[in-house]
């Protein structure tokens, strides 16, 4: 065994640069702007200093609305992910660049070309995080309204992904290009990809979507799954479920890497970290944010209610939540939800704010403790292979990764559970991925069966 071969299983970090939401505190004096390149540069370069495998950007195709107005309790608006990542490629040299892009509204040939361009220009560091947000309200931005039924979102995504892959694979290594022809009803395309392969063959495929269909889709088609289940026990249950689905899809259990989103609150001692976590929560869930969260369900102003008092006793004014009220509340029955929330808050004696603390975030809760405590905990995640890594979501931009990189990473390295150098130059190498799914045997690639052309 070579001297530098890890003897302990390792975890990795990616960074999830959150845009619009309340889990980033944008009001502190040290906070940057969510649209200024300097914020992105600072975070990406810090992450690269900490040997993070990837810099990850979410996407929102339409601004959220709240009680008929733009939602202005957090910052609004974020630049296009691929444009930002192309700029970051120029000021970094190793870190992977992951763009969330919607499979429902993007056209496969165009999307394939844009992602492949990023992959080539970055030296094989790009990835596509496939999401399927599909409501008519978002679709209105694309002149497509609600063209796709919610139930069909993953069937469509699978067709798009298959086509995108065929475009990426259409240029052979032996100077031939193979025709890509697909007729799926929603789209009917014929053509050739416009670029050769990158240093990692083609962009890595991530997936984020938590339904059964979403998990099965990831097990069939993705290489990394971004989840919301980061606490130990839920993460373990999630990993077991995902590995079972991956094997059922005919792949090795570890073929799909698992990266939950996670927030870390760290300090010298556990007690200091707990105090800091209270400060973070107070800043994240302001009284106005707590009320706005409930207003998404109640459908009316709750300004008359005390955020430190019990949940509202009135019933929601609408029956079902509308599409403008944030993806998390899609078509929720409001009376049922309000009743369940009131019951939970009463049983646990939670005020409005405390309740929103508990249920409000997309992620399950932070990991809080001293650098040593958290490093010991993460070593357990590594030893039991509960995750392959975490997509770290800093609560401060752009300084929120500093203590993770300067204090937590060395603790993890000392324990042998975190890389001490990048494994190679491409994202595929950093993540320890096998060859792309379509490249595991000539027969696996449908493009090989089609007419081909000499590339001169
Ligand atoms: C942790 C996580 C982060 C996500 N981030 C985004 C995002 O930034 N933009 C987006 O359009 N969808 C995002 N999604 C995915 C959508 O929620 C998903 O595509 C859609 O809800 C349908 O998937 P589902 O029903 O399988 O959950 C995310 C999902 C998860 C689990």
Short mmCIF file of C-alpha atoms and ligand atoms in Angstrom, two decimals:
data_model
loop_
_atom_site.label_atom_id
_atom_site.label_comp_id
_atom_site.label_asym_id
_atom_site.label_seq_id
_atom_site.Cartn_x
_atom_site.Cartn_y
_atom_site.Cartn_z
CA UNK A 1 0.00 0.00 0.00
CA UNK A 2 1.45 3.40 -0.90
CA UNK A 3 2.25 5.78 1.96
CA UNK A 4 -0.32 8.39 0.93
CA UNK A 5 -3.21 5.95 0.56
CA UNK A 6 -5.94 6.89 3.09
CA UNK A 7 -6.37 4.25 5.76
CA UNK A 8 -9.64 5.73 7.01
CA UNK A 9 -12.70 6.43 4.95
CA UNK A 10 -12.85 10.13 4.09
CA UNK A 11 -15.49 12.79 3.66
CA UNK A 12 -15.28 15.82 1.40
CA UNK A 13 -16.77 19.29 1.42
CA UNK A 14 -18.54 21.27 -1.25
CA UNK A 15 -19.92 24.75 -0.69
CA UNK A 16 -23.55 25.58 -1.33
CA UNK A 17 -23.69 29.32 -2.02
CA UNK A 18 -27.26 30.04 -1.02
CA UNK A 19 -28.90 32.94 -2.76
CA UNK A 20 -32.37 33.96 -1.77
CA UNK A 21 -33.42 32.52 1.56
CA UNK A 22 -33.17 33.25 5.25
CA UNK A 23 -30.40 30.82 6.09
CA UNK A 24 -27.77 33.35 5.00
CA UNK A 25 -27.51 36.40 7.25
CA UNK A 26 -27.25 39.32 4.86
CA UNK A 27 -27.63 42.08 7.47
CA UNK A 28 -24.25 41.85 9.24
CA UNK A 29 -21.66 44.58 8.51
CA UNK A 30 -19.25 41.94 7.16
CA UNK A 31 -21.86 40.49 4.78
CA UNK A 32 -21.25 40.92 1.10
CA UNK A 33 -23.71 41.22 -1.72
CA UNK A 34 -25.44 38.22 -3.27
CA UNK A 35 -24.89 39.65 -6.77
CA UNK A 36 -21.35 41.07 -6.49
CA UNK A 37 -18.66 38.89 -8.08
CA UNK A 38 -16.38 39.66 -5.12
CA UNK A 39 -18.64 37.55 -2.84
CA UNK A 40 -18.44 34.57 -5.17
CA UNK A 41 -14.68 34.94 -5.70
CA UNK A 42 -13.95 35.17 -1.97
CA UNK A 43 -16.07 32.10 -1.12
CA UNK A 44 -14.75 29.99 -4.03
CA UNK A 45 -11.10 30.79 -3.32
CA UNK A 46 -11.52 30.08 0.40
CA UNK A 47 -13.19 26.77 -0.44
CA UNK A 48 -10.36 25.89 -2.80
CA UNK A 49 -7.82 26.70 -0.08
CA UNK A 50 -9.72 24.16 2.03
CA UNK A 51 -9.55 21.54 -0.79
CA UNK A 52 -13.33 21.59 -1.28
CA UNK A 53 -14.38 19.41 -4.17
CA UNK A 54 -17.09 21.74 -5.50
CA UNK A 55 -18.66 25.18 -5.51
CA UNK A 56 -22.40 24.77 -5.91
CA UNK A 57 -25.02 27.27 -7.07
CA UNK A 58 -28.79 26.88 -6.71
CA UNK A 59 -31.22 28.44 -9.16
CA UNK A 60 -34.57 30.18 -9.02
CA UNK A 61 -36.28 30.88 -12.32
CA UNK A 62 -38.73 33.38 -10.93
CA UNK A 63 -38.65 35.67 -7.90
CA UNK A 64 -40.80 34.57 -5.01
CA UNK A 65 -43.87 36.57 -4.16
CA UNK A 66 -45.51 37.12 -0.83
CA UNK A 67 -49.01 38.43 -0.24
CA UNK A 68 -49.05 39.84 -3.76
CA UNK A 69 -45.66 41.56 -3.55
CA UNK A 70 -42.06 40.51 -4.19
CA UNK A 71 -40.72 38.66 -1.17
CA UNK A 72 -38.34 41.23 0.28
CA UNK A 73 -37.48 39.79 3.69
CA UNK A 74 -34.36 38.25 2.28
CA UNK A 75 -32.31 39.37 -0.67
CA UNK A 76 -33.90 39.01 -4.09
CA UNK A 77 -32.26 38.17 -7.40
CA UNK A 78 -29.21 36.13 -8.33
CA UNK A 79 -27.02 36.06 -11.43
CA UNK A 80 -27.15 33.19 -13.91
CA UNK A 81 -25.22 30.22 -12.52
CA UNK A 82 -23.31 29.27 -15.66
CA UNK A 83 -22.15 32.83 -16.25
CA UNK A 84 -20.96 33.11 -12.65
CA UNK A 85 -19.21 29.76 -12.76
CA UNK A 86 -17.43 30.66 -15.98
CA UNK A 87 -16.09 33.75 -14.25
CA UNK A 88 -15.04 31.67 -11.23
CA UNK A 89 -13.25 29.21 -13.49
CA UNK A 90 -10.82 32.01 -14.29
CA UNK A 91 -9.92 32.73 -10.65
CA UNK A 92 -9.71 29.13 -9.41
CA UNK A 93 -7.84 26.11 -10.74
CA UNK A 94 -9.10 22.97 -9.02
CA UNK A 95 -12.53 23.34 -7.44
CA UNK A 96 -15.53 21.83 -9.24
CA UNK A 97 -18.24 24.20 -10.53
CA UNK A 98 -21.82 22.95 -10.14
CA UNK A 99 -24.71 24.72 -11.88
CA UNK A 100 -28.29 23.94 -10.89
CA UNK A 101 -30.29 23.93 -14.13
CA UNK A 102 -33.89 23.03 -14.62
CA UNK A 103 -34.70 20.02 -16.81
CA UNK A 104 -38.29 21.18 -17.34
CA UNK A 105 -37.64 24.49 -19.09
CA UNK A 106 -34.22 24.11 -20.74
CA UNK A 107 -33.85 22.72 -24.26
CA UNK A 108 -31.47 19.76 -24.23
CA UNK A 109 -29.18 20.68 -27.15
CA UNK A 110 -28.68 24.22 -25.91
CA UNK A 111 -28.23 23.15 -22.28
CA UNK A 112 -25.75 20.43 -23.28
CA UNK A 113 -23.67 22.95 -25.21
CA UNK A 114 -23.60 25.53 -22.42
CA UNK A 115 -22.62 22.99 -19.75
CA UNK A 116 -20.03 21.39 -22.00
CA UNK A 117 -18.57 24.82 -22.72
CA UNK A 118 -18.14 25.39 -18.98
CA UNK A 119 -16.60 21.95 -18.65
CA UNK A 120 -14.06 22.56 -21.43
CA UNK A 121 -13.20 26.11 -20.37
CA UNK A 122 -12.66 25.02 -16.76
CA UNK A 123 -10.48 22.03 -17.65
CA UNK A 124 -13.07 19.40 -16.71
CA UNK A 125 -14.53 20.89 -13.53
CA UNK A 126 -18.22 21.41 -14.42
CA UNK A 127 -21.33 19.66 -13.13
CA UNK A 128 -25.04 19.93 -13.79
CA UNK A 129 -27.37 19.71 -10.78
CA UNK A 130 -30.63 18.48 -12.33
CA UNK A 131 -33.83 19.90 -10.83
CA UNK A 132 -37.39 19.62 -12.07
CA UNK A 133 -39.34 22.58 -10.65
CA UNK A 134 -42.37 22.52 -12.91
CA UNK A 135 -45.18 24.86 -11.85
CA UNK A 136 -47.19 27.01 -14.24
CA UNK A 137 -46.17 30.18 -12.42
CA UNK A 138 -42.48 29.55 -13.16
CA UNK A 139 -43.38 28.26 -16.62
CA UNK A 140 -45.02 31.57 -17.48
CA UNK A 141 -41.50 33.04 -17.76
CA UNK A 142 -40.87 30.61 -20.61
CA UNK A 143 -44.16 31.04 -22.48
CA UNK A 144 -44.88 27.43 -21.50
CA UNK A 145 -47.17 27.88 -18.53
CA UNK A 146 -48.00 24.56 -16.94
CA UNK A 147 -47.12 22.49 -20.01
CA UNK A 148 -45.92 19.54 -17.96
CA UNK A 149 -47.97 17.69 -15.34
CA UNK A 150 -46.24 17.49 -11.96
CA UNK A 151 -46.46 13.68 -12.22
CA UNK A 152 -44.46 13.73 -15.47
CA UNK A 153 -41.56 15.88 -14.32
CA UNK A 154 -39.06 13.02 -13.94
CA UNK A 155 -40.10 11.19 -17.13
CA UNK A 156 -39.37 14.41 -18.97
CA UNK A 157 -36.13 14.96 -17.00
CA UNK A 158 -34.94 11.48 -17.92
CA UNK A 159 -35.56 12.18 -21.62
CA UNK A 160 -33.71 15.49 -21.37
CA UNK A 161 -30.77 13.92 -19.55
CA UNK A 162 -30.54 11.09 -22.04
CA UNK A 163 -30.46 13.58 -24.91
CA UNK A 164 -27.92 15.84 -23.20
CA UNK A 165 -25.65 12.86 -22.61
CA UNK A 166 -25.97 11.76 -26.23
CA UNK A 167 -24.95 15.27 -27.33
CA UNK A 168 -21.93 15.17 -25.03
CA UNK A 169 -21.00 11.72 -26.31
CA UNK A 170 -21.64 12.48 -29.96
CA UNK A 171 -18.00 13.34 -30.64
CA UNK A 172 -15.93 10.20 -30.58
CA UNK A 173 -12.32 9.98 -29.55
CA UNK A 174 -11.51 8.67 -33.03
CA UNK A 175 -12.46 11.79 -34.98
CA UNK A 176 -16.01 10.83 -35.76
CA UNK A 177 -19.25 12.53 -34.74
CA UNK A 178 -22.45 10.52 -34.31
CA UNK A 179 -25.89 11.84 -35.12
CA UNK A 180 -28.18 12.42 -32.13
CA UNK A 181 -31.84 11.89 -32.97
CA UNK A 182 -34.53 11.83 -30.29
CA UNK A 183 -38.29 12.16 -30.60
CA UNK A 184 -39.97 12.27 -27.22
CA UNK A 185 -43.09 14.24 -28.09
CA UNK A 186 -42.21 17.21 -25.84
CA UNK A 187 -39.16 17.64 -28.07
CA UNK A 188 -37.99 16.17 -31.34
CA UNK A 189 -34.33 16.85 -32.11
CA UNK A 190 -31.70 15.80 -34.65
CA UNK A 191 -28.15 17.03 -34.74
CA UNK A 192 -24.55 16.84 -33.62
CA UNK A 193 -22.88 18.16 -30.55
CA UNK A 194 -20.69 21.15 -31.25
CA UNK A 195 -17.74 20.39 -28.97
CA UNK A 196 -15.21 17.65 -28.21
CA UNK A 197 -15.07 15.96 -24.82
CA UNK A 198 -13.48 17.58 -21.81
CA UNK A 199 -10.72 16.31 -19.54
CA UNK A 200 -13.40 14.52 -17.48
CA UNK A 201 -15.33 13.31 -20.59
CA UNK A 202 -18.44 15.34 -19.75
CA UNK A 203 -19.92 17.33 -16.83
CA UNK A 204 -20.72 15.39 -13.66
CA UNK A 205 -24.43 14.88 -13.02
CA UNK A 206 -25.87 15.94 -9.65
CA UNK A 207 -29.54 15.62 -8.68
CA UNK A 208 -31.62 17.44 -6.03
CA UNK A 209 -35.20 16.32 -5.49
CA UNK A 210 -36.45 14.28 -2.56
CA UNK A 211 -39.60 12.46 -3.66
CA UNK A 212 -39.55 8.70 -4.35
CA UNK A 213 -39.51 9.46 -8.07
CA UNK A 214 -36.65 11.92 -7.56
CA UNK A 215 -34.59 9.38 -5.62
CA UNK A 216 -35.18 6.66 -8.24
CA UNK A 217 -34.27 9.06 -11.01
CA UNK A 218 -31.01 9.86 -9.18
CA UNK A 219 -30.32 6.15 -8.67
CA UNK A 220 -30.67 5.57 -12.44
CA UNK A 221 -29.09 8.69 -13.85
CA UNK A 222 -27.07 10.83 -11.43
CA UNK A 223 -23.53 10.59 -10.06
CA UNK A 224 -24.04 12.73 -6.93
CA UNK A 225 -27.22 13.39 -4.96
CA UNK A 226 -27.66 16.63 -3.04
CA UNK A 227 -30.00 16.00 -0.12
CA UNK A 228 -31.46 17.89 2.80
CA UNK A 229 -30.76 15.06 5.28
CA UNK A 230 -27.55 16.02 7.04
CA UNK A 231 -28.08 15.03 10.69
CA UNK A 232 -26.56 11.67 11.59
CA UNK A 233 -29.58 9.37 11.89
CA UNK A 234 -31.65 10.85 9.00
CA UNK A 235 -28.49 10.89 6.86
CA UNK A 236 -27.88 7.23 7.63
CA UNK A 237 -31.47 6.28 6.76
CA UNK A 238 -31.22 8.34 3.56
CA UNK A 239 -27.94 6.66 2.55
CA UNK A 240 -29.42 3.19 3.10
CA UNK A 241 -32.43 4.10 1.00
CA UNK A 242 -30.35 5.62 -1.81
CA UNK A 243 -27.87 2.73 -1.93
CA UNK A 244 -30.73 0.23 -2.10
CA UNK A 245 -32.23 2.15 -5.03
CA UNK A 246 -28.81 2.43 -6.73
CA UNK A 247 -28.24 -1.31 -6.55
CA UNK A 248 -31.80 -1.90 -7.84
CA UNK A 249 -30.86 0.30 -10.81
CA UNK A 250 -28.01 -2.11 -11.60
CA UNK A 251 -25.17 0.00 -10.25
CA UNK A 252 -22.63 -0.54 -7.46
CA UNK A 253 -23.99 0.82 -4.16
CA UNK A 254 -21.30 3.51 -3.93
CA UNK A 255 -21.77 4.70 -7.51
CA UNK A 256 -24.04 7.57 -6.43
CA UNK A 257 -22.22 9.90 -4.03
CA UNK A 258 -24.28 11.47 -1.25
CA UNK A 259 -23.73 15.12 -0.30
CA UNK A 260 -26.32 16.57 2.09
CA UNK A 261 -26.51 20.32 2.57
CA UNK A 262 -25.38 21.30 6.05
CA UNK A 263 -24.80 24.36 8.18
CA UNK A 264 -21.96 24.29 10.75
CA UNK A 265 -21.75 26.57 13.77
CA UNK A 266 -18.26 26.26 15.27
CA UNK A 267 -16.28 27.84 18.12
CA UNK A 268 -13.44 27.09 20.56
CA UNK A 269 -15.76 25.33 23.01
CA UNK A 270 -19.11 23.57 22.80
CA UNK A 271 -20.68 26.19 25.06
CA UNK A 272 -19.46 29.06 22.86
CA UNK A 273 -20.74 27.26 19.78
CA UNK A 274 -24.18 26.86 21.36
CA UNK A 275 -24.30 30.60 22.17
CA UNK A 276 -23.23 31.40 18.62
CA UNK A 277 -25.95 29.08 17.25
CA UNK A 278 -28.59 31.02 19.19
CA UNK A 279 -27.22 34.25 17.70
CA UNK A 280 -27.31 32.73 14.20
CA UNK A 281 -30.91 31.57 14.60
CA UNK A 282 -32.02 34.97 15.96
CA UNK A 283 -30.45 36.66 12.94
CA UNK A 284 -31.87 34.13 10.47
CA UNK A 285 -35.41 34.02 11.80
CA UNK A 286 -36.25 37.63 12.57
CA UNK A 287 -39.77 38.33 13.89
CA UNK A 288 -40.79 39.49 10.40
CA UNK A 289 -39.33 36.34 8.77
CA UNK A 290 -41.18 34.09 11.24
CA UNK A 291 -44.51 35.76 10.48
CA UNK A 292 -43.87 35.70 6.73
CA UNK A 293 -43.19 31.97 6.90
CA UNK A 294 -46.62 31.35 8.44
CA UNK A 295 -48.28 33.86 6.11
CA UNK A 296 -47.22 31.59 3.22
CA UNK A 297 -49.74 29.07 4.57
CA UNK A 298 -52.34 31.39 6.11
CA UNK A 299 -52.51 33.53 2.95
CA UNK A 300 -53.12 36.72 4.87
CA UNK A 301 -51.20 39.24 6.96
CA UNK A 302 -50.42 38.01 10.48
CA UNK A 303 -48.93 41.34 11.56
CA UNK A 304 -51.31 41.42 14.54
CA UNK A 305 -49.70 38.29 16.03
CA UNK A 306 -46.81 38.33 18.46
CA UNK A 307 -43.88 36.34 16.98
CA UNK A 308 -42.98 35.28 20.53
CA UNK A 309 -46.54 34.11 21.23
CA UNK A 310 -48.52 31.03 20.11
CA UNK A 311 -49.38 30.23 16.47
CA UNK A 312 -52.39 32.16 15.05
CA UNK A 313 -55.82 30.94 16.17
CA UNK A 314 -57.50 32.05 12.93
CA UNK A 315 -57.75 29.66 9.99
CA UNK A 316 -56.03 30.22 6.61
CA UNK A 317 -58.02 32.29 4.12
CA UNK A 318 -57.18 30.06 1.14
CA UNK A 319 -57.68 26.31 0.80
CA UNK A 320 -54.53 25.38 -1.07
CA UNK A 321 -51.22 27.23 -1.28
CA UNK A 322 -50.51 28.93 -4.56
CA UNK A 323 -47.45 28.38 -6.69
CA UNK A 324 -45.92 31.76 -5.91
CA UNK A 325 -45.38 30.93 -2.30
CA UNK A 326 -42.10 29.09 -2.43
CA UNK A 327 -41.39 25.60 -3.73
CA UNK A 328 -41.67 24.06 -0.28
CA UNK A 329 -45.38 24.77 -0.06
CA UNK A 330 -46.49 23.57 -3.44
CA UNK A 331 -50.22 22.75 -3.34
CA UNK A 332 -50.30 22.20 0.43
CA UNK A 333 -53.77 21.95 2.00
CA UNK A 334 -53.60 24.96 4.25
CA UNK A 335 -56.19 24.14 6.94
CA UNK A 336 -54.63 20.68 7.45
CA UNK A 337 -51.14 22.18 7.60
CA UNK A 338 -52.17 24.96 10.00
CA UNK A 339 -53.90 22.45 12.30
CA UNK A 340 -50.89 20.13 12.31
CA UNK A 341 -48.51 23.01 13.00
CA UNK A 342 -50.68 24.37 15.83
CA UNK A 343 -50.83 20.93 17.37
CA UNK A 344 -47.05 20.43 17.15
CA UNK A 345 -46.29 23.92 18.50
CA UNK A 346 -48.72 23.45 21.42
CA UNK A 347 -47.36 19.97 22.24
CA UNK A 348 -43.77 21.24 22.25
CA UNK A 349 -44.67 24.61 23.80
CA UNK A 350 -43.14 26.58 20.91
CA UNK A 351 -43.74 30.22 20.04
CA UNK A 352 -44.15 31.27 16.40
CA UNK A 353 -40.45 32.06 16.15
CA UNK A 354 -39.34 28.89 17.89
CA UNK A 355 -41.63 26.86 15.67
CA UNK A 356 -40.23 28.42 12.50
CA UNK A 357 -36.70 27.77 13.84
CA UNK A 358 -37.64 24.15 14.02
CA UNK A 359 -39.47 23.56 10.76
CA UNK A 360 -38.54 26.55 8.62
CA UNK A 361 -35.29 25.61 6.94
CA UNK A 362 -34.88 23.32 3.98
CA UNK A 363 -32.01 21.68 5.83
CA UNK A 364 -32.70 19.60 8.92
CA UNK A 365 -30.66 21.61 11.39
CA UNK A 366 -27.10 22.68 12.00
CA UNK A 367 -24.13 20.76 13.36
CA UNK A 368 -23.01 22.77 16.37
CA UNK A 369 -19.92 22.36 18.55
CA UNK A 370 -16.24 23.01 19.12
CA UNK A 371 -13.83 22.26 16.29
CA UNK A 372 -12.79 19.05 18.08
CA UNK A 373 -16.33 17.89 18.85
CA UNK A 374 -17.50 18.43 15.29
CA UNK A 375 -14.37 16.81 13.84
CA UNK A 376 -14.99 13.74 16.02
CA UNK A 377 -18.61 13.62 14.88
CA UNK A 378 -17.67 13.96 11.20
CA UNK A 379 -15.10 11.19 11.63
CA UNK A 380 -18.00 8.98 12.71
CA UNK A 381 -19.89 9.93 9.53
CA UNK A 382 -16.77 8.91 7.59
CA UNK A 383 -16.17 5.68 9.48
CA UNK A 384 -19.76 4.55 9.07
CA UNK A 385 -19.92 5.89 5.49
CA UNK A 386 -23.08 7.84 6.27
CA UNK A 387 -22.27 10.46 3.62
CA UNK A 388 -19.61 11.01 0.98
CA UNK A 389 -19.42 14.66 1.83
CA UNK A 390 -21.32 17.76 2.91
CA UNK A 391 -22.45 20.64 0.81
CA UNK A 392 -21.58 23.28 3.40
CA UNK A 393 -23.96 26.19 3.50
CA UNK A 394 -22.25 29.13 5.25
CA UNK A 395 -24.51 31.41 7.29
CA UNK A 396 -22.32 34.39 6.46
CA UNK A 397 -21.24 35.40 2.96
CA UNK A 398 -18.38 35.79 2.12
CA UNK A 399 -16.56 35.03 5.43
CA UNK A 400 -18.54 32.02 6.60
CA UNK A 401 -16.10 29.38 5.36
CA UNK A 402 -13.05 30.88 7.06
CA UNK A 403 -13.20 28.96 10.35
CA UNK A 404 -14.22 25.76 8.57
CA UNK A 405 -11.17 25.94 6.33
CA UNK A 406 -8.72 27.26 8.93
CA UNK A 407 -9.83 25.26 11.98
CA UNK A 408 -12.14 22.35 11.12
CA UNK A 409 -10.34 21.05 8.03
CA UNK A 410 -6.97 20.65 9.86
CA UNK A 411 -8.76 18.77 12.68
CA UNK A 412 -10.30 16.43 10.12
CA UNK A 413 -7.00 15.97 8.32
CA UNK A 414 -5.31 15.10 11.60
CA UNK A 415 -7.90 12.36 12.06
CA UNK A 416 -7.23 11.10 8.53
CA UNK A 417 -10.83 11.65 7.39
CA UNK A 418 -10.34 14.57 4.98
CA UNK A 419 -8.12 14.89 1.88
CA UNK A 420 -4.73 16.57 2.25
CA UNK A 421 -4.50 17.39 -1.44
CA UNK A 422 -6.66 17.35 -4.56
CA UNK A 423 -6.64 13.89 -6.15
CA UNK A 424 -6.35 15.29 -9.65
CA UNK A 425 -7.47 18.21 -11.78
CA UNK A 426 -11.06 17.34 -12.65
CA UNK A 427 -14.21 17.23 -10.53
CA UNK A 428 -14.69 13.58 -11.49
CA UNK A 429 -11.26 12.83 -10.00
CA UNK A 430 -11.89 14.86 -6.82
CA UNK A 431 -15.10 12.92 -6.19
CA UNK A 432 -13.54 9.55 -6.98
CA UNK A 433 -16.21 8.83 -9.60
CA UNK A 434 -16.10 6.00 -12.09
CA UNK A 435 -16.39 6.64 -15.83
CA UNK A 436 -19.61 8.38 -16.94
CA UNK A 437 -22.54 5.94 -17.13
CA UNK A 438 -22.67 6.00 -20.93
CA UNK A 439 -18.96 5.25 -21.22
CA UNK A 440 -18.93 1.90 -19.48
CA UNK A 441 -19.08 -0.17 -22.64
CA UNK A 442 -19.50 0.78 -26.26
CA UNK A 443 -22.97 -0.75 -26.41
CA UNK A 444 -24.21 1.44 -23.58
CA UNK A 445 -24.19 4.53 -25.76
CA UNK A 446 -27.18 4.70 -28.13
CA UNK A 447 -25.42 7.31 -30.27
CA UNK A 448 -23.01 4.59 -31.41
CA UNK A 449 -25.85 2.97 -33.39
CA UNK A 450 -26.54 6.11 -35.45
CA UNK A 451 -24.92 7.45 -38.64
CA UNK A 452 -21.56 9.10 -38.08
CA UNK A 453 -19.52 11.84 -39.76
CA UNK A 454 -15.80 12.49 -40.11
CA UNK A 455 -14.59 15.44 -38.07
CA UNK A 456 -12.19 17.31 -40.37
C1 LIG B 1 -31.38 20.22 -0.99
C2 LIG B 1 -32.16 20.61 -2.21
C3 LIG B 1 -31.87 21.80 -2.87
C4 LIG B 1 -32.59 22.19 -4.02
N1 LIG B 1 -32.29 23.37 -4.66
C5 LIG B 1 -33.00 23.77 -5.74
C6 LIG B 1 -32.72 24.99 -6.44
O1 LIG B 1 -31.80 25.73 -6.09
N2 LIG B 1 -33.51 25.32 -7.51
C7 LIG B 1 -34.52 24.52 -7.96
O2 LIG B 1 -35.19 24.87 -8.93
N3 LIG B 1 -34.79 23.35 -7.33
C8 LIG B 1 -34.06 22.97 -6.24
N4 LIG B 1 -34.34 21.76 -5.61
C9 LIG B 1 -35.13 20.77 -6.32
C10 LIG B 1 -36.57 20.93 -6.37
O3 LIG B 1 -37.03 21.04 -5.06
C11 LIG B 1 -37.11 19.67 -7.10
O4 LIG B 1 -36.57 19.58 -8.37
C12 LIG B 1 -38.58 19.72 -7.23
O5 LIG B 1 -39.17 20.08 -6.03
C13 LIG B 1 -39.14 18.36 -7.59
O6 LIG B 1 -38.51 17.33 -6.94
P1 LIG B 1 -39.12 16.38 -5.84
O7 LIG B 1 -40.58 16.43 -5.96
O8 LIG B 1 -38.50 15.07 -6.18
O9 LIG B 1 -38.62 16.88 -4.50
C14 LIG B 1 -33.63 21.37 -4.49
C15 LIG B 1 -33.92 20.15 -3.82
C16 LIG B 1 -33.20 19.77 -2.71
C17 LIG B 1 -33.55 18.47 -2.03
#
